DNA sequence: CTGAAAGCGCTTACAG
DNA sequence: CTGAAAGCGCTTACAG
């Protein structure tokens, strides 16, 4: 439609071809290096020149080619999200946060799921990062906890930010979620409600958060003089189905627990299901506390009491750390609040 | 660790640098063009040569540079998922399906959310697609329904597959979900259960599926001699919160509906919430039928009767269409089953 | 503040 | 079946 409007500026352009930096340079009557400087916001361009070049860029509808830039820069404009998390809800929330941070940065997000137990995991990740020459990588749990992967990233000189419940790396490449604090709060809460025969459904051993949340929970109970009985601990896999299995085991104990704390919300819903199937009413017959506070926690019935983790914010903050150097900031010194999980009391846990 | 093992093959390689196609060519004693042929699986390479080259590639740990290949090919190895869907669950499911199809293809997935009502939408998408020279794009609803976006993709010569409830394009770039069929089934089901004063919470007008599902539902009811009263139709936004609002409106009518069909599951959960708040028991006092059959449909209580859409499969099939030409197949003639939504009867709807 | 040359690591015609 | 040359569209030193 507006082809004619730009005829003057497009003079000499081959039809059907995208304008390149050469076209911009020719029409703006500068060298392509100067155009490159304008694109990359170099300060060494006279204001007048910059304006003229930007005007031509605008008129031509010029968009720098990511492949060509990447080839010359030896680095792409792609951020990788490498994950193995079994909870799609967790992943999608974090992904949204990462995208929040990337918006307007010129970087794009490549999602790369993988299987941590796969024999080819390390080779796969190496190929992915090397081939795409990623700008950087974000690693949610439990990918963040695999030192073989970290080793590869270091070797390939690929910046990364790890998200984990405890610190595993230097501040600039680490986002700590302090899960022991939230779990301790859950423990104190259940103890305060008068529970003492309490069950715990742990996440899988592969996740640091499983042990950290379990440890924090024990700690919180201990503060109130309660000891978690190992017979009342079941190991799940952070999935709904595993929550179902673990709940069956725990509720078959004699005497059964009066309350159950689960390593994440997904498994808490599994407890909900088993309780209903057994004719137990929550919270009257069984108190349940989850972890993560996914959106669904406040949509199920009864509303799930859960430890809130700001998953989306975590994704955003991790991405901001990754982008910090590009903005001339020190990733270790961003003015980011520490992640402090906190208990959201709803209706699924009550006094004994 | 194994550095020494490869010393022979790495002879002459600059330390600390990734091997390039030149290194492979030199060590295998062929031209780089031949190496390129092996990488791209050209049939015009002698078996013996191919084996030798692959061996050197293996020994060197050579990975072709995606940027360089993209620059030469004038096309990247990235597939874009451009979406504006308000339901994170829907998106994450579809995304998983797309990733299923991409696994092993050498292509990576770039996720690109956007706001359809934004003034810069078209320009944003143009810049994204042009800059990344995308291999192709997948468009879930309602992005799939925006003809301005399609126009840009055609102009940029970017292959795409649209996912929508009705056909909007040629078979090769279209995945039709036939939503009228599933909605009609929901209508017949509620009618068969004896309901006649039935509410409908529609999706937003921007989504074709809203009208298609509404139309199918009316059709199904009509088959049973029931007419949907416009006073019992509320318009939502496919979100939980909008479901809450719409349910409040419908349940405040005098007389209130005895059953509600919602345009998606997310809004059905909103109805669940309002019913509970009003002291109504589902399904005794109110029957509810949803659409999509997200995993959570079978995790809430009572289990939600819902029209099942194989969202993950849809993502996979759409991606397979996109990849078909690369595999020498005609995307219009893939042996894919048609998407047939079907009602999954659970516990949230019962006889009047 | 600006530019001409060389190069990033691949592939596409074009020959042979 | 194989290769030498040119080019994809940018940026990095290096000069001026």
XYZ file of C-alpha atoms (C1' of nucleotides) in Angstrom:
736
model
C 0.000 0.000 0.000
C 2.615 2.488 1.042
C 5.152 1.264 -1.467
C 5.004 4.495 -3.371
C 5.571 6.578 -0.299
C 8.987 5.104 0.149
C 10.003 5.114 -3.481
C 12.423 7.943 -2.987
C 14.238 6.262 -0.167
C 14.103 2.905 -1.854
C 15.687 4.263 -4.985
C 18.203 1.712 -6.220
C 16.875 -1.077 -4.011
C 16.431 -4.417 -5.658
C 12.729 -5.221 -5.573
C 11.629 -8.152 -3.428
C 14.772 -8.042 -1.381
C 15.001 -6.923 2.204
C 17.089 -3.815 2.688
C 20.497 -4.494 4.202
C 22.950 -2.391 6.090
C 24.548 -1.562 2.744
C 21.368 -0.019 1.438
C 21.008 2.073 4.545
C 24.615 3.181 4.310
C 24.368 4.127 0.639
C 21.154 6.083 1.016
C 22.246 7.799 4.208
C 25.606 8.490 2.572
C 27.686 7.012 5.371
C 29.751 3.866 5.693
C 28.105 0.662 6.802
C 30.271 0.809 9.895
C 28.512 3.979 10.938
C 25.147 2.354 10.407
C 26.386 -0.512 12.537
C 27.325 1.979 15.233
C 23.857 3.464 15.177
C 22.260 0.019 15.409
C 24.443 -0.910 18.333
C 23.931 2.414 20.042
C 27.587 3.335 20.048
C 28.155 6.775 21.560
C 30.714 7.620 18.889
C 28.285 8.958 16.319
C 27.473 12.595 15.802
C 23.885 13.353 16.764
C 23.157 14.705 13.296
C 24.466 11.551 11.650
C 22.528 9.332 14.005
C 19.273 11.088 13.248
C 19.827 10.838 9.516
C 20.702 7.156 9.662
C 17.744 6.346 11.885
C 15.498 8.158 9.475
C 16.677 6.028 6.570
C 16.317 2.890 8.694
C 12.762 3.916 9.431
C 11.932 4.727 5.813
C 13.383 1.510 4.509
C 11.858 -0.603 7.234
C 15.308 -2.005 7.794
C 15.664 -4.770 10.395
C 19.169 -6.016 11.124
C 19.598 -9.688 10.372
C 19.951 -11.680 13.582
C 21.953 -14.435 11.884
C 24.491 -12.057 10.423
C 24.851 -10.137 13.653
C 25.174 -13.360 15.582
C 27.834 -14.655 13.234
C 29.909 -11.500 13.526
C 29.340 -11.136 17.273
C 30.044 -14.824 17.828
C 26.952 -14.822 19.992
C 23.266 -15.011 19.232
C 20.413 -12.998 20.633
C 18.717 -16.025 22.082
C 18.220 -16.905 25.713
C 17.688 -20.560 26.516
C 15.360 -21.919 29.169
C 16.613 -25.426 29.858
C 14.324 -27.361 32.141
C 13.351 -30.791 33.319
C 10.666 -29.756 35.768
C 7.795 -32.220 35.944
C 5.222 -29.541 36.760
C 4.034 -27.775 33.593
C 2.446 -25.115 35.768
C 5.734 -24.296 37.410
C 7.477 -24.074 34.062
C 4.874 -21.929 32.375
C 4.874 -19.450 35.235
C 8.611 -19.128 35.235
C 8.629 -18.806 31.482
C 6.228 -15.901 31.690
C 8.553 -14.172 34.117
C 11.532 -14.666 31.849
C 9.547 -13.265 28.946
C 8.573 -10.276 31.089
C 12.240 -9.448 31.523
C 13.153 -10.067 27.894
C 10.452 -7.820 26.497
C 12.025 -4.910 24.691
C 15.561 -6.232 25.068
C 15.797 -7.568 21.532
C 16.412 -11.053 22.896
C 14.171 -14.014 22.217
C 13.443 -17.043 24.372
C 14.179 -20.581 23.224
C 12.597 -23.269 25.383
C 14.492 -26.500 25.697
C 13.018 -29.284 27.800
C 15.157 -32.275 28.600
C 15.336 -35.427 30.618
C 17.908 -35.251 33.334
C 18.320 -38.981 33.601
C 18.974 -39.316 29.875
C 22.379 -40.620 28.937
C 22.674 -38.010 26.249
C 21.676 -35.074 28.463
C 25.068 -33.432 28.651
C 25.831 -33.965 24.977
C 22.398 -32.639 24.030
C 22.825 -29.478 26.028
C 26.314 -28.964 24.720
C 25.094 -29.242 21.148
C 22.183 -26.913 21.809
C 24.234 -24.188 23.484
C 27.158 -24.469 21.090
C 25.116 -24.607 17.935
C 22.915 -21.655 18.863
C 25.758 -19.749 20.527
C 23.254 -18.721 23.177
C 23.399 -15.306 24.736
C 22.745 -17.027 28.034
C 20.805 -19.710 29.762
C 18.341 -19.909 32.618
C 18.237 -23.056 34.683
C 15.267 -23.747 36.949
C 15.442 -26.641 39.400
C 16.532 -29.356 39.023
C 18.586 -28.493 35.924
C 20.224 -25.795 38.022
C 21.626 -28.497 40.261
C 23.455 -30.562 37.689
C 27.158 -29.767 37.900
C 27.917 -31.596 34.664
C 25.710 -29.134 32.855
C 27.307 -26.182 34.596
C 30.718 -27.461 33.604
C 29.704 -27.541 29.956
C 28.288 -24.027 30.134
C 31.492 -22.703 31.664
C 33.581 -24.472 29.071
C 31.477 -22.980 26.285
C 31.664 -19.603 27.962
C 27.890 -19.336 28.085
C 26.497 -17.069 30.820
C 23.873 -18.691 33.006
C 21.654 -18.067 35.991
C 20.722 -20.925 38.275
C 17.525 -20.955 40.277
C 17.705 -23.215 43.321
C 16.591 -23.488 46.894
C 20.106 -22.970 48.219
C 23.127 -21.135 46.865
C 25.238 -23.265 44.546
C 27.229 -20.603 42.775
C 28.455 -17.032 42.956
C 25.831 -14.355 43.541
C 25.882 -13.101 39.960
C 24.682 -16.363 38.517
C 22.422 -17.560 41.276
C 18.869 -16.946 42.378
C 18.209 -18.507 45.762
C 14.658 -19.314 46.779
C 15.322 -20.033 50.460
C 12.882 -22.903 50.588
C 13.821 -23.872 54.125
C 12.202 -20.668 55.382
C 8.846 -21.339 53.759
C 8.821 -24.969 54.802
C 9.670 -24.043 58.377
C 6.731 -21.677 58.385
C 4.497 -24.514 57.218
C 5.814 -26.672 60.058
C 5.177 -24.019 62.686
C 1.710 -23.419 61.296
C 0.657 -27.057 61.525
C 2.157 -27.345 64.998
C 0.339 -24.191 66.090
C -2.894 -25.724 64.862
C -2.296 -28.529 67.321
C -1.115 -31.249 64.957
C 1.618 -33.605 66.047
C 1.053 -36.756 63.971
C 2.027 -35.164 60.728
C 2.798 -36.654 57.341
C 5.239 -35.284 54.794
C 5.256 -36.074 51.095
C 8.692 -35.220 49.831
C 9.686 -34.357 46.297
C 12.063 -36.654 44.414
C 15.614 -37.080 45.655
C 16.974 -35.548 42.445
C 15.677 -32.132 43.500
C 17.606 -30.203 46.130
C 14.355 -28.546 47.083
C 13.051 -31.894 48.323
C 15.669 -32.115 51.032
C 15.660 -28.390 51.719
C 11.901 -28.221 52.113
C 11.923 -31.381 54.202
C 14.696 -29.993 56.377
C 12.963 -26.667 56.853
C 9.715 -28.397 57.712
C 11.408 -30.535 60.362
C 13.036 -27.429 61.727
C 9.769 -25.569 61.994
C 8.183 -28.500 63.787
C 11.185 -28.847 66.066
C 10.830 -25.231 67.143
C 7.466 -26.262 68.491
C 8.797 -29.377 70.103
C 7.519 -31.792 67.492
C 9.568 -34.444 65.755
C 8.673 -35.692 62.297
C 8.346 -39.458 62.437
C 10.141 -41.054 59.489
C 7.341 -43.572 59.094
C 5.142 -40.640 58.136
C 7.415 -39.534 55.341
C 6.698 -40.660 51.778
C 8.689 -39.781 48.679
C 6.819 -38.471 45.649
C 7.884 -37.115 42.288
C 6.325 -33.608 42.358
C 3.465 -34.894 40.184
C -0.234 -35.260 40.879
C -0.093 -39.018 40.402
C 2.819 -39.457 42.773
C 0.897 -37.388 45.315
C -1.986 -39.817 45.001
C 0.251 -42.817 45.645
C 2.038 -41.231 48.565
C -1.223 -40.105 50.157
C -2.602 -43.625 49.937
C 0.455 -44.907 51.751
C 0.348 -42.284 54.486
C -3.394 -42.472 55.078
C -3.215 -46.255 55.366
C -0.934 -45.944 58.403
C -2.396 -46.768 61.799
C -2.973 -44.272 63.213
C -3.114 -42.064 60.123
C -1.646 -38.561 60.170
C -3.981 -35.694 61.033
C -2.131 -33.360 58.685
C 0.026 -33.678 55.589
C 2.572 -31.246 54.202
C 3.455 -31.809 50.560
C 6.604 -30.750 48.712
C 4.502 -28.970 46.108
C 0.895 -28.085 45.250
C 0.601 -30.637 42.496
C 1.047 -33.425 45.038
C -1.299 -31.682 47.495
C -4.056 -32.089 44.939
C -3.245 -35.774 44.887
C -3.865 -35.820 48.641
C -7.181 -34.050 48.040
C -8.221 -36.781 45.664
C -7.326 -39.655 47.976
C -8.997 -37.976 50.937
C -12.234 -37.625 48.978
C -12.055 -41.191 47.751
C -11.628 -42.350 51.356
C -14.506 -40.214 52.572
C -12.247 -37.863 54.523
C -13.245 -34.225 54.580
C -10.542 -31.590 54.341
C -9.800 -29.858 56.659
C -12.138 -31.458 59.209
C -10.577 -34.915 58.990
C -7.253 -34.016 57.457
C -5.280 -30.801 57.164
C -3.217 -30.247 54.030
C -0.541 -27.675 53.286
C 1.111 -27.384 49.886
C 4.113 -25.571 48.464
C 4.439 -23.163 45.488
C 1.012 -21.549 45.666
C 0.261 -22.052 42.008
C -2.809 -20.197 40.734
C -4.845 -23.365 41.107
C -4.225 -23.378 44.872
C -6.875 -20.709 45.258
C -9.217 -22.327 42.750
C -9.637 -25.773 44.244
C -11.985 -26.576 47.092
C -11.218 -26.129 49.874
C -8.755 -23.387 48.965
C -5.303 -24.775 49.531
C -3.100 -23.375 52.274
C 0.294 -23.213 50.617
C 3.727 -21.670 50.810
C 3.897 -18.980 48.192
C 6.864 -18.871 45.858
C 6.821 -15.938 43.428
C 7.635 -18.174 40.497
C 6.947 -15.655 37.784
C 8.999 -13.015 39.574
C 11.765 -15.538 40.001
C 11.855 -16.087 36.255
C 11.960 -12.351 35.717
C 14.706 -11.744 38.242
C 16.823 -14.569 36.895
C 16.520 -13.121 33.402
C 17.372 -9.656 34.685
C 20.582 -11.026 36.133
C 21.415 -12.518 32.768
C 20.802 -9.191 31.039
C 22.636 -7.088 33.600
C 26.068 -7.051 31.899
C 24.445 -5.933 28.646
C 23.102 -2.954 30.556
C 26.406 -2.209 32.188
C 25.264 -3.544 35.542
C 26.866 -6.027 37.869
C 24.587 -9.092 38.086
C 25.761 -9.713 41.634
C 24.659 -6.279 42.740
C 21.263 -5.804 41.183
C 18.868 -4.230 43.580
C 16.671 -7.304 43.649
C 14.717 -8.311 46.726
C 15.685 -11.691 48.097
C 13.131 -14.399 47.412
C 11.292 -15.044 50.666
C 8.679 -17.765 50.461
C 5.764 -17.136 52.801
C 2.808 -19.131 53.953
C -0.590 -18.209 52.531
C -3.174 -19.418 54.995
C -6.407 -20.554 53.363
C -8.902 -23.254 54.217
C -7.239 -26.636 53.842
C -5.560 -26.735 57.252
C -7.318 -26.155 60.555
C -7.086 -26.850 64.251
C -7.109 -30.437 65.278
C 39.754 -35.358 30.371
C 39.804 -36.972 26.980
C 41.790 -34.185 25.428
C 44.692 -36.492 24.782
C 42.553 -39.015 22.989
C 41.761 -36.565 20.273
C 45.181 -35.044 19.923
C 45.811 -36.796 16.637
C 42.624 -35.586 15.032
C 42.979 -32.123 16.539
C 46.440 -31.742 15.136
C 46.744 -28.219 13.818
C 43.648 -26.954 15.604
C 43.936 -23.671 17.361
C 43.456 -24.321 21.032
C 40.385 -22.825 22.700
C 38.595 -22.452 19.425
C 35.650 -24.479 18.289
C 36.396 -26.584 15.239
C 34.846 -25.260 12.035
C 33.930 -26.816 8.774
C 37.393 -25.892 7.542
C 39.065 -27.976 10.212
C 36.898 -30.940 9.372
C 37.648 -30.518 5.679
C 41.375 -30.251 6.192
C 41.641 -33.245 8.491
C 39.321 -35.397 6.386
C 41.213 -34.244 3.292
C 38.138 -33.102 1.394
C 36.760 -29.700 0.447
C 34.510 -27.856 2.851
C 31.762 -28.194 0.297
C 31.865 -31.944 0.736
C 31.676 -31.573 4.485
C 28.699 -29.308 3.924
C 27.121 -32.032 1.800
C 27.584 -34.563 4.561
C 26.087 -32.208 7.144
C 23.099 -31.568 4.944
C 22.693 -35.215 4.056
C 23.133 -34.694 0.350
C 22.984 -38.000 -1.551
C 25.874 -36.909 -3.762
C 28.681 -38.131 -1.536
C 30.444 -41.424 -1.877
C 29.691 -43.736 1.034
C 33.375 -44.029 1.840
C 33.812 -40.264 1.924
C 30.740 -39.805 4.066
C 31.988 -42.271 6.642
C 35.402 -40.637 6.813
C 33.956 -37.145 7.175
C 31.487 -38.243 9.845
C 34.324 -39.853 11.715
C 36.306 -36.621 11.776
C 33.172 -34.692 12.801
C 32.753 -37.127 15.669
C 36.382 -36.950 16.758
C 36.479 -33.190 16.655
C 33.115 -32.777 18.337
C 32.196 -30.475 15.484
C 28.808 -28.779 15.636
C 27.789 -26.658 12.671
C 27.173 -23.037 13.599
C 23.479 -22.226 13.405
C 24.123 -18.533 12.712
C 26.419 -19.220 9.803
C 24.126 -21.811 8.321
C 21.179 -19.508 8.771
C 22.979 -16.647 7.098
C 23.928 -18.740 4.083
C 20.552 -20.490 3.901
C 18.714 -17.214 4.364
C 16.571 -19.031 6.900
C 17.109 -19.934 10.517
C 16.435 -23.191 12.305
C 13.950 -21.625 14.650
C 10.228 -22.229 14.826
C 8.147 -19.487 16.387
C 5.118 -20.015 18.592
C 3.245 -16.723 18.458
C 0.351 -16.611 20.873
C -2.014 -14.347 22.718
C -3.999 -17.024 24.505
C -5.155 -15.979 27.964
C -5.007 -19.519 29.358
C -1.464 -20.453 30.387
C -2.570 -24.065 30.644
C -3.704 -24.107 27.070
C -0.454 -22.585 25.876
C 1.819 -24.849 27.870
C 0.039 -27.950 26.618
C 0.275 -26.869 23.033
C 3.886 -25.913 23.492
C 4.667 -29.392 24.744
C 3.111 -30.850 21.629
C 5.133 -28.610 19.367
C 8.282 -29.597 21.217
C 7.331 -33.260 20.804
C 7.342 -32.789 17.051
C 10.527 -30.746 16.972
C 12.568 -33.238 18.978
C 15.320 -34.615 16.831
C 14.591 -32.310 13.918
C 17.406 -29.892 14.687
C 14.918 -27.077 15.041
C 14.418 -25.077 18.212
C 11.296 -23.402 19.526
C 11.102 -19.672 20.179
C 8.080 -18.595 22.200
C 6.685 -15.199 21.443
C 3.665 -13.985 23.399
C 1.910 -10.871 22.266
C -1.104 -8.712 22.824
C -3.511 -8.812 19.936
C -5.081 -5.494 20.737
C -1.713 -3.749 20.812
C -1.207 -1.066 18.211
C 2.251 -2.360 17.492
C 1.213 -6.001 17.128
C 1.733 -6.261 13.400
C 4.986 -4.334 13.434
C 6.258 -6.426 16.347
C 5.540 -9.679 14.606
C 7.049 -8.433 11.383
C 10.248 -7.472 13.160
C 10.380 -10.781 15.017
C 9.864 -12.948 11.957
C 12.078 -10.874 9.694
C 14.924 -10.464 12.145
C 15.042 -14.149 13.076
C 14.275 -15.338 9.536
C 12.105 -17.985 11.116
C 11.873 -21.439 9.626
C 8.169 -21.235 10.285
C 5.522 -20.160 12.701
C 2.719 -21.820 14.631
C -0.352 -19.783 15.430
C -2.797 -20.976 18.072
C -6.122 -19.203 18.470
C -6.709 -16.305 18.410
C -3.456 -15.305 16.701
C -4.400 -17.752 13.969
C -7.419 -15.630 13.189
C -5.704 -12.322 12.570
C -5.524 -11.744 8.831
C -3.147 -8.805 9.220
C -0.621 -11.166 10.750
C -1.137 -13.745 8.012
C -0.585 -11.070 5.413
C 2.767 -10.176 6.959
C 3.835 -13.816 7.098
C 2.955 -14.312 3.438
C 4.798 -11.172 2.461
C 7.893 -12.314 4.367
C 7.551 -15.750 2.823
C 7.423 -17.362 6.245
C 5.664 -20.747 6.373
C 2.953 -21.007 9.007
C 0.332 -23.326 10.400
C -2.850 -21.907 11.847
C -4.833 -23.700 14.532
C -8.461 -22.662 14.638
C -11.930 -23.991 15.205
C -12.891 -23.601 11.557
C -10.884 -23.663 8.345
C -9.427 -20.292 7.440
C -6.748 -21.301 4.980
C -5.594 -24.040 2.643
C -5.250 -27.531 4.128
C -1.466 -27.440 4.227
C -1.312 -24.545 6.636
C -4.389 -25.217 8.690
C -5.307 -27.406 11.627
C -9.035 -27.384 12.227
C -10.383 -28.297 15.648
C -14.052 -28.636 14.694
C -15.285 -27.063 17.900
C -18.906 -27.038 16.774
C -18.955 -30.831 17.041
C -17.781 -30.939 20.637
C -20.052 -28.117 21.691
C -23.029 -29.785 20.031
C -22.278 -32.923 22.001
C -22.264 -30.880 25.195
C -25.657 -29.454 24.234
C -27.177 -32.847 23.535
C -25.747 -34.196 26.776
C -27.315 -31.487 28.927
C -30.609 -31.828 27.083
C -30.559 -35.590 27.565
C -30.033 -35.020 31.270
C -33.323 -33.166 31.252
C -32.072 -29.598 31.422
C -33.871 -26.898 29.503
C -33.090 -23.671 31.394
C -29.459 -23.652 30.444
C -26.799 -20.953 30.769
C -23.887 -20.433 28.430
C -20.714 -18.526 29.255
C -19.137 -17.615 25.968
C -15.498 -16.838 25.302
C -14.511 -13.354 24.135
C -15.715 -12.075 20.781
C -12.139 -11.886 19.505
C -11.929 -15.674 19.431
C -13.622 -17.515 16.584
C -14.005 -20.465 18.919
C -16.410 -18.424 21.043
C -18.927 -18.152 18.255
C -18.236 -21.640 16.933
C -18.644 -23.286 20.316
C -21.724 -21.200 21.011
C -23.185 -22.116 17.635
C -22.470 -25.805 18.075
C -23.992 -25.760 21.536
C -27.193 -24.152 20.244
C -27.297 -26.708 17.474
C -26.967 -29.612 19.876
C -29.738 -28.224 22.058
C -31.894 -27.560 19.014
C -31.624 -31.201 17.977
C -33.340 -31.995 21.238
C -35.933 -29.311 20.774
C -34.413 -26.816 23.165
C -33.683 -23.186 22.422
C -30.934 -21.293 24.186
C -32.437 -18.159 25.720
C -30.229 -15.141 25.022
C -30.857 -13.857 28.525
C -28.941 -16.893 29.761
C -25.851 -16.129 27.714
C -22.961 -14.229 29.311
C -19.707 -13.245 27.646
C -16.465 -14.069 29.424
C -12.796 -13.768 28.508
C -11.639 -17.410 28.802
C -10.163 -16.612 32.220
C -11.046 -17.885 35.694
C -11.945 -14.396 36.874
C -14.234 -13.734 33.928
C -15.920 -17.055 34.642
C -16.583 -15.888 38.179
C -18.195 -12.677 36.983
C -20.303 -14.375 34.334
C -21.462 -17.062 36.755
C -22.576 -14.408 39.228
C -24.646 -12.788 36.524
C -26.253 -15.995 35.340
C -26.964 -17.396 38.785
C -28.594 -14.128 39.815
C -31.263 -14.562 37.138
C -34.756 -15.492 38.218
C -35.188 -18.344 37.731
C -31.511 -19.327 37.597
C -30.267 -21.860 35.074
C -30.092 -25.479 36.181
C -27.007 -26.076 34.064
C -24.169 -23.993 32.632
C -21.950 -24.727 29.679
C -18.720 -22.721 29.607
C -16.538 -21.892 26.611
C -13.505 -23.357 28.393
C -12.496 -25.159 31.585
C -10.868 -22.132 33.127
C -14.237 -20.378 33.236
C -15.953 -23.554 34.456
C -13.795 -23.364 37.559
C -15.049 -19.843 38.017
C -18.585 -21.253 38.032
C -17.481 -23.816 40.630
C -16.278 -21.020 42.868
C -19.444 -18.963 42.625
C -21.639 -22.008 43.175
C -19.772 -22.855 46.360
C -19.928 -19.276 47.558
C -23.690 -19.298 46.988
C -24.115 -22.602 48.760
C -25.033 -24.470 45.597
C -23.786 -28.022 45.314
C -22.547 -29.246 41.972
C -24.057 -31.248 40.342
C -27.077 -31.543 42.647
C -28.071 -27.894 42.373
C -26.231 -26.960 39.226
C -24.753 -28.944 36.375
C -21.579 -27.662 34.756
C -19.889 -28.679 31.527
C -16.564 -27.222 30.423
C -14.496 -27.236 27.257
C -10.853 -28.236 26.622
C -10.534 -30.957 29.249
C -7.320 -29.590 30.702
C -5.548 -31.915 33.141
C -7.091 -30.014 36.023
C -10.582 -31.014 34.872
C -10.060 -34.440 36.397
C -8.376 -33.057 39.516
C -11.038 -30.701 40.789
C -14.036 -31.791 42.796
C -16.431 -32.805 41.500
C -14.536 -33.989 38.444
C -15.463 -31.707 35.598
C -17.461 -33.029 32.666
C -15.758 -31.394 29.702
C -15.297 -31.537 25.969
C -11.886 -32.960 25.332
C -9.590 -31.208 22.896
C -6.267 -32.993 22.356
C -4.307 -29.789 22.803
C -0.894 -31.346 23.029
C -1.561 -33.499 19.972
C -2.777 -30.421 18.158
C 0.524 -28.697 18.840
C 2.377 -31.740 17.603
C 0.300 -32.098 14.454
C 0.615 -28.426 13.611
C 4.392 -28.664 13.970
C 4.467 -31.791 11.838
C 2.707 -29.894 9.072
C 5.325 -27.207 9.307
C 8.128 -29.761 9.058
C 6.540 -31.779 6.258
C 8.225 -30.006 3.316
C 11.613 -30.507 4.970
C 10.881 -34.219 4.943
C 9.733 -34.208 1.361
C 6.091 -34.559 2.338
C 3.073 -32.566 1.299
C 1.702 -30.786 4.389
C -1.796 -30.973 2.960
C -1.622 -34.739 2.680
C -0.097 -35.869 5.938
C -1.828 -38.902 7.285
C -3.068 -37.028 10.321
C -6.362 -37.868 11.985
C -8.820 -35.022 11.994
C -9.248 -33.344 15.354
C -12.555 -34.525 16.779
C -13.423 -33.035 20.133
C -15.467 -35.403 22.265
C -17.346 -35.141 25.514
C -15.765 -36.710 28.579
C -18.573 -37.407 31.012
C -17.543 -37.057 34.631
C -19.390 -35.898 37.712
C -20.221 -32.222 37.335
C -23.381 -32.628 35.288
C -26.299 -34.847 36.197
C -30.006 -35.365 35.641
C -32.280 -32.588 36.699
C 33.686 11.137 14.917
C 34.186 8.151 10.432
C 35.789 4.563 6.940
C 38.092 0.537 3.979
C 39.503 -4.070 4.697
C 39.133 -8.504 6.509
C 36.554 -11.978 8.587
C 32.632 -14.607 11.267
C 31.292 -20.063 9.324
C 28.552 -21.609 6.487
C 26.004 -22.529 1.378
C 24.916 -21.539 -3.442
C 25.584 -21.597 -8.144
C 28.981 -22.937 -11.481
C 32.442 -25.966 -13.194
C 34.637 -30.139 -13.871
C 30.978 -37.585 -7.095
C 34.074 -33.315 -5.848
C 36.063 -28.463 -5.606
C 37.423 -23.150 -5.963
C 35.143 -18.846 -5.872
C 31.845 -15.726 -4.359
C 28.562 -14.300 -1.170
C 24.996 -14.301 2.907
C 24.775 -9.393 6.256
C 26.776 -8.098 9.779
C 31.125 -6.541 13.274
C 35.937 -6.219 14.757
C 40.294 -4.437 14.844
C 43.037 -0.949 12.647
C 43.648 3.533 10.746
C 42.851 8.218 10.184
